[in-house]
């Protein structure tokens, strides 16, 4: 066994965490040789429910699970944290203005960023799942100035996986055969699932596809999948969101296979004209250490328009949290 790694999960009593924690404790996140210490953060009202989840974790007798700590204090939860999965967020309530939502999330991710800055491990890596994920990651980073920019990511892997699965289904191939999918921008309905570079069996597929299917079916179906699941299930996606979080962190550590790529929300360095500092999804290769942006892709006029629209939404969110003094 290697040394135990501290994994912090916020919103630990929520639906996503209920699917996520068992995957982490079983070794799916960090592999079969890495013991895990779980630090669970919740709001005071949900601490009792978190106790219940911890009892179930105990009852699994996972060999890799070394400890479970439950707290409502970010300074305790992020102490020694190497992997932080920021799942808990304030959902948009009835009659809630956008500014109220941003304020509420500022009050959550600001103090968490400050705690991460002070007490997290030097090798900390962070994945923000709670919505609006990209802007919550931006707030977290602004409050953790000593943590390098490449440690902050937002979850785009669920959108990426949805795009891969949709294309595979359409072509009648396995999901594992689709490569070089990309999802750009915000984890919202403005996201741009981009299959212009996608390959099956090493060959591009876009020329084989009906452009009307791409624009009227593929893109809106992927971007609207979250709402479709809420309509069908009566609750938002949870197991697939947890699975995507595991996929994204696992690939971040292991590196991307061969010359494939994936999608992740990362702090922009200005690539593709995306304003520097914005947390925005781009096609990336995980190197095992960090992410390299896949640069110099041809962006056709339709794609350019879609990317600009989703980036504009992220800029508006950034400007709103800036105006509210949250960053
Ligand atoms: P979920 O576990 O279902 O969702 C958690 C967050 O993930 C939400 O912000 C949700 O956004 C977001 N999310 C991102 N991608 C997806 C996706 N593809 N599908 C679904 N959700 C996605 O929420 P619950 O309400 O069940 O649980 C949240 C928990 O967080 C509660 O127990 C609450 O007490 C806790 N919490 C903890 C905080 C803390 O630790 N300090 C702070 C705030 C809340 P969306 O709302 O848009 O679906």
Coordinates of C-alpha atoms and ligand atoms in Angstrom, one line a residue:
X1 CA 0.0 0.0 0.0
X2 CA 1.0 3.6 -0.6
X3 CA 0.5 6.3 1.9
X4 CA -3.2 7.2 2.6
X5 CA -4.5 10.2 0.7
X6 CA -7.0 12.6 2.2
X7 CA -10.1 13.2 0.0
X8 CA -12.5 15.9 1.0
X9 CA -16.1 15.8 -0.2
X10 CA -18.5 18.7 0.4
X11 CA -22.3 18.3 0.3
X12 CA -21.6 14.8 1.6
X13 CA -25.3 14.0 2.5
X14 CA -26.5 14.9 -0.9
X15 CA -27.6 12.7 -3.8
X16 CA -24.4 12.9 -5.8
X17 CA -22.3 12.2 -2.8
X18 CA -24.4 9.2 -2.0
X19 CA -23.2 7.7 -5.3
X20 CA -19.7 9.2 -5.1
X21 CA -18.5 8.3 -1.6
X22 CA -18.8 4.5 -2.2
X23 CA -16.8 4.7 -5.4
X24 CA -14.0 6.6 -3.7
X25 CA -13.9 4.3 -0.7
X26 CA -13.8 1.2 -2.9
X27 CA -10.7 2.4 -4.8
X28 CA -12.3 3.6 -8.0
X29 CA -10.9 7.1 -7.6
X30 CA -7.3 6.6 -6.7
X31 CA -6.7 3.0 -7.6
X32 CA -6.5 -0.3 -5.7
X33 CA -3.2 0.5 -3.9
X34 CA -4.1 3.9 -2.3
X35 CA -5.8 4.0 1.1
X36 CA -8.2 6.9 1.6
X37 CA -9.1 9.1 4.4
X38 CA -12.5 10.7 3.8
X39 CA -13.3 14.2 5.2
X40 CA -17.0 15.0 4.8
X41 CA -18.2 18.6 4.9
X42 CA -21.9 19.4 5.4
X43 CA -24.0 22.2 6.7
X44 CA -25.1 21.7 10.3
X45 CA -28.7 20.6 9.4
X46 CA -27.3 17.7 7.3
X47 CA -24.7 16.4 9.8
X48 CA -27.1 13.7 11.2
X49 CA -27.8 12.5 7.6
X50 CA -24.0 12.4 7.0
X51 CA -23.6 10.2 10.1
X52 CA -26.0 7.8 8.4
X53 CA -23.9 7.7 5.2
X54 CA -20.8 7.2 7.3
X55 CA -22.5 4.2 9.0
X56 CA -23.1 2.7 5.6
X57 CA -19.5 3.3 4.5
X58 CA -18.4 1.5 7.6
X59 CA -20.7 -1.4 6.9
X60 CA -19.1 -1.9 3.5
X61 CA -15.8 -2.8 5.3
X62 CA -13.8 -1.3 2.4
X63 CA -10.2 -2.4 2.9
X64 CA -8.9 0.9 1.6
X65 CA -11.0 3.2 3.8
X66 CA -8.8 4.3 6.7
X67 CA -11.0 7.0 8.3
X68 CA -14.1 9.1 8.0
X69 CA -14.3 12.5 9.5
X70 CA -17.5 14.5 9.6
X71 CA -17.6 18.3 10.1
X72 CA -19.3 21.5 9.3
X73 CA -16.0 23.5 9.5
X74 CA -14.1 23.9 6.2
X75 CA -10.8 24.3 8.2
X76 CA -11.3 20.8 9.5
X77 CA -12.6 19.3 6.3
X78 CA -9.7 20.6 4.1
X79 CA -6.9 19.9 6.6
X80 CA -4.3 17.9 4.6
X81 CA -6.6 17.5 1.6
X82 CA -5.0 16.2 -1.6
X83 CA -8.2 15.8 -3.5
X84 CA -11.2 18.1 -3.0
X85 CA -14.5 17.3 -4.5
X86 CA -16.7 20.4 -4.0
X87 CA -20.2 19.0 -4.6
X88 CA -22.3 21.0 -2.1
X89 CA -23.8 24.2 -3.5
X90 CA -26.9 26.3 -3.2
X91 CA -29.5 25.2 -5.7
X92 CA -31.6 27.9 -7.3
X93 CA -34.7 28.2 -5.2
X94 CA -38.2 29.4 -6.3
X95 CA -38.2 33.1 -6.8
X96 CA -34.5 33.4 -6.2
X97 CA -32.7 36.0 -8.3
X98 CA -29.5 35.2 -10.0
X99 CA -27.7 37.7 -7.8
X100 CA -29.1 35.9 -4.7
X101 CA -27.8 32.6 -6.1
X102 CA -24.3 34.0 -6.7
X103 CA -24.2 35.6 -3.2
X104 CA -25.2 32.3 -1.6
X105 CA -22.5 30.4 -3.5
X106 CA -20.0 33.1 -2.7
X107 CA -20.7 32.5 1.0
X108 CA -20.0 28.8 0.5
X109 CA -17.0 28.7 -1.9
X110 CA -15.3 31.8 -0.5
X111 CA -14.6 30.3 3.0
X112 CA -13.8 26.9 1.4
X113 CA -11.2 28.6 -0.8
X114 CA -9.7 30.4 2.2
X115 CA -9.6 27.1 4.1
X116 CA -8.0 25.3 1.2
X117 CA -5.4 28.1 0.9
X118 CA -4.4 27.6 4.6
X119 CA -4.7 23.9 5.4
X120 CA -4.8 21.8 2.3
X121 CA -1.9 19.6 1.3
X122 CA 0.7 21.1 -1.1
X123 CA -0.4 18.7 -3.8
X124 CA -4.1 19.5 -3.6
X125 CA -6.2 19.1 -6.7
X126 CA -9.8 20.4 -6.8
X127 CA -12.9 19.5 -8.8
X128 CA -15.9 21.7 -8.4
X129 CA -19.2 19.9 -9.2
X130 CA -21.7 22.2 -7.4
X131 CA -23.4 24.6 -9.8
X132 CA -22.7 27.1 -11.3
X133 CA -19.6 24.9 -11.3
X134 CA -17.3 27.0 -13.4
X135 CA -18.0 30.2 -11.5
X136 CA -17.9 28.5 -8.2
X137 CA -14.4 27.3 -9.1
X138 CA -13.5 30.9 -10.0
X139 CA -14.7 32.0 -6.5
X140 CA -12.8 29.2 -4.8
X141 CA -9.5 30.1 -6.7
X142 CA -9.9 33.8 -5.9
X143 CA -9.9 32.9 -2.2
X144 CA -6.9 30.6 -2.4
X145 CA -4.2 32.8 -4.0
X146 CA -1.3 30.6 -2.8
X147 CA -2.6 27.5 -4.7
X148 CA -1.4 27.2 -8.3
X149 CA -4.0 27.9 -11.0
X150 CA -3.7 24.4 -12.5
X151 CA -5.2 22.8 -9.4
X152 CA -8.7 24.2 -9.9
X153 CA -11.1 22.5 -12.3
X154 CA -14.8 22.3 -12.8
X155 CA -16.6 19.2 -13.9
X156 CA -17.3 18.9 -17.6
X157 CA -16.8 15.2 -17.8
X158 CA -20.5 14.4 -17.5
X159 CA -21.2 16.6 -20.6
X160 CA -18.3 15.0 -22.3
X161 CA -19.4 11.4 -21.5
X162 CA -23.0 12.3 -22.6
X163 CA -21.6 13.5 -26.0
X164 CA -19.5 10.4 -26.4
X165 CA -22.4 8.1 -25.6
X166 CA -24.8 10.0 -27.9
X167 CA -22.4 9.8 -30.9
X168 CA -21.6 6.1 -30.2
X169 CA -25.3 5.3 -30.0
X170 CA -26.0 7.1 -33.3
X171 CA -23.2 5.3 -35.1
X172 CA -23.9 2.0 -33.5
X173 CA -20.4 1.6 -32.0
X174 CA -19.2 1.2 -28.5
X175 CA -18.5 4.3 -26.4
X176 CA -14.9 3.2 -26.0
X177 CA -14.4 3.5 -29.8
X178 CA -15.1 7.3 -29.9
X179 CA -12.1 9.5 -29.5
X180 CA -11.3 13.2 -29.6
X181 CA -14.7 14.5 -28.5
X182 CA -14.7 18.0 -27.0
X183 CA -17.2 20.0 -24.9
X184 CA -16.4 23.7 -24.7
X185 CA -17.5 26.4 -22.3
X186 CA -19.9 26.5 -19.4
X187 CA -21.6 23.5 -17.6
X188 CA -25.0 24.9 -18.7
X189 CA -27.3 24.8 -21.6
X190 CA -24.9 27.1 -23.6
X191 CA -22.2 24.4 -23.6
X192 CA -20.9 23.4 -27.0
X193 CA -20.5 19.7 -27.6
X194 CA -18.1 19.6 -30.6
X195 CA -17.7 16.5 -32.7
X196 CA -15.9 18.2 -35.6
X197 CA -12.7 16.4 -34.6
X198 CA -14.2 13.2 -33.2
X199 CA -12.9 9.9 -34.5
X200 CA -14.0 6.3 -34.6
X201 CA -11.5 3.7 -35.6
X202 CA -8.9 6.4 -36.1
X203 CA -11.0 8.2 -38.8
X204 CA -12.9 11.4 -38.5
X205 CA -16.7 11.0 -38.5
X206 CA -18.1 14.5 -39.1
X207 CA -18.3 14.0 -42.8
X208 CA -20.4 10.9 -42.4
X209 CA -23.0 12.8 -40.2
X210 CA -26.0 14.8 -41.4
X211 CA -25.4 18.4 -40.3
X212 CA -29.0 18.7 -39.4
X213 CA -28.7 15.8 -37.0
X214 CA -25.6 17.5 -35.4
X215 CA -27.3 20.8 -34.9
X216 CA -30.9 19.9 -34.2
X217 CA -30.4 16.6 -32.3
X218 CA -26.9 15.9 -31.1
X219 CA -26.1 19.4 -29.6
X220 CA -29.4 20.1 -27.9
X221 CA -29.8 16.6 -26.7
X222 CA -26.4 16.6 -25.0
X223 CA -26.8 20.1 -23.6
X224 CA -30.4 19.4 -22.4
X225 CA -29.7 15.9 -21.0
X226 CA -29.8 17.1 -17.4
X227 CA -33.3 18.5 -17.7
X228 CA -34.5 15.3 -19.6
X229 CA -33.3 13.2 -16.7
X230 CA -35.1 15.4 -14.1
X231 CA -38.3 15.0 -16.2
X232 CA -37.9 11.2 -16.4
X233 CA -36.6 10.5 -12.9
X234 CA -38.2 13.2 -10.9
X235 CA -34.7 14.0 -9.6
X236 CA -31.5 15.3 -11.1
X237 CA -28.8 13.0 -12.3
X238 CA -26.7 11.7 -9.5
X239 CA -25.0 8.4 -10.2
X240 CA -23.8 9.6 -13.7
X241 CA -22.6 12.8 -12.1
X242 CA -20.6 10.9 -9.5
X243 CA -19.2 8.6 -12.2
X244 CA -18.1 11.6 -14.2
X245 CA -16.3 13.1 -11.2
X246 CA -14.5 9.8 -10.7
X247 CA -13.6 9.7 -14.4
X248 CA -12.3 13.2 -14.4
X249 CA -10.1 12.9 -11.3
X250 CA -8.8 9.5 -12.2
X251 CA -7.7 10.7 -15.7
X252 CA -6.1 13.8 -14.1
X253 CA -3.9 11.5 -12.1
X254 CA -3.4 8.7 -14.7
X255 CA -3.0 10.8 -17.8
X256 CA -4.9 10.6 -21.0
X257 CA -4.4 7.5 -23.0
X258 CA -2.4 7.7 -26.2
X259 CA -3.2 10.8 -28.3
X260 CA -6.8 11.0 -27.3
X261 CA -8.2 14.0 -25.4
X262 CA -11.0 14.9 -22.9
X263 CA -12.8 17.9 -21.7
X264 CA -12.3 19.7 -18.4
X265 CA -13.0 23.2 -17.0
X266 CA -9.6 24.7 -16.3
X267 CA -8.3 28.2 -15.6
X268 CA -7.9 29.8 -19.1
X269 CA -4.4 30.9 -20.2
X270 CA -6.0 32.8 -23.1
X271 CA -6.0 29.8 -25.5
X272 CA -8.6 30.1 -28.3
X273 CA -9.3 33.7 -27.3
X274 CA -10.9 32.7 -24.0
X275 CA -10.2 35.5 -21.4
X276 CA -7.4 34.6 -19.1
X277 CA -8.4 33.5 -15.7
X278 CA -11.9 32.3 -16.7
X279 CA -12.7 28.7 -15.6
X280 CA -13.8 27.3 -19.0
X281 CA -14.0 23.9 -20.6
X282 CA -11.6 23.2 -23.4
X283 CA -10.2 20.0 -25.0
X284 CA -7.3 18.9 -22.8
X285 CA -4.8 16.1 -22.4
X286 CA -4.0 15.0 -18.8
X287 CA -0.3 14.5 -18.4
X288 CA -0.4 12.9 -15.0
X289 CA 0.7 16.1 -13.5
X290 CA -1.6 18.7 -15.0
X291 CA -3.6 19.4 -18.1
X292 CA -2.2 20.5 -21.5
X293 CA -4.7 22.4 -23.7
X294 CA -5.1 20.7 -27.1
X295 CA -4.0 23.8 -29.1
X296 CA -4.3 24.8 -32.7
X297 CA -7.4 22.9 -33.6
X298 CA -9.3 24.2 -36.6
X299 CA -12.4 26.0 -35.3
X300 CA -15.0 26.4 -38.1
X301 CA -17.3 29.4 -38.1
X302 CA -20.3 27.6 -36.6
X303 CA -18.1 26.3 -33.7
X304 CA -16.5 29.7 -33.2
X305 CA -20.0 31.2 -32.8
X306 CA -21.0 28.6 -30.3
X307 CA -17.8 28.9 -28.3
X308 CA -18.1 32.7 -28.2
X309 CA -21.7 32.4 -26.9
X310 CA -20.9 30.0 -24.0
X311 CA -17.7 32.0 -23.1
X312 CA -19.9 35.2 -23.1
X313 CA -22.1 33.6 -20.5
X314 CA -19.0 32.8 -18.3
X315 CA -17.8 36.3 -18.7
X316 CA -21.2 37.6 -17.5
X317 CA -21.1 35.3 -14.5
X318 CA -17.6 36.4 -13.7
X319 CA -18.6 40.1 -14.0
X320 CA -21.6 39.5 -11.7
X321 CA -19.5 37.9 -8.9
X322 CA -16.9 40.6 -9.3
X323 CA -19.6 43.3 -9.0
X324 CA -20.8 41.5 -5.8
X325 CA -17.3 41.6 -4.4
X326 CA -16.9 37.8 -4.3
X327 CA -13.7 37.7 -6.3
Ligands
LIG1 P1 -26.9 17.0 -5.5 O1 -26.0 16.1 -4.7 O2 -27.9 16.3 -6.4 O3 -26.1 18.1 -6.3 C1 -25.0 18.8 -5.7 C2 -24.6 19.9 -6.6 O4 -24.0 19.3 -7.8 C3 -25.7 20.8 -7.1 O5 -25.1 22.2 -7.1 C4 -26.0 20.4 -8.5 O6 -26.4 21.5 -9.3 C5 -24.6 20.0 -8.9 N1 -24.4 19.3 -10.2 C6 -23.5 19.5 -11.1 N2 -23.6 18.7 -12.1 C7 -24.7 18.0 -11.9 C8 -25.4 17.0 -12.7 N3 -24.9 16.7 -13.9 N4 -26.5 16.5 -12.2 C9 -26.9 16.8 -11.0 N5 -26.3 17.8 -10.3 C10 -25.2 18.3 -10.7 O7 -27.7 17.9 -4.5 P2 -28.4 17.6 -3.1 O8 -29.3 18.8 -2.9 O9 -28.9 16.2 -3.0 O10 -27.2 17.7 -2.1 C11 -26.5 18.9 -1.9 C12 -25.9 18.8 -0.5 O11 -25.0 19.8 -0.3 C13 -27.0 18.9 0.6 O12 -26.8 17.9 1.5 C14 -26.6 20.3 1.3 O13 -26.8 20.2 2.7 C15 -25.1 20.3 1.0 N6 -24.4 21.6 1.0 C16 -23.2 21.6 1.7 C17 -22.5 22.7 1.8 C18 -21.2 22.6 2.5 O14 -20.7 21.5 2.6 N7 -20.7 23.7 3.0 C19 -22.9 23.9 1.2 C20 -24.2 23.8 0.5 C21 -24.9 22.7 0.4 P3 -27.9 21.8 -9.6 O15 -28.5 22.4 -8.3 O16 -27.9 22.8 -10.7 O17 -28.6 20.5 -10.0

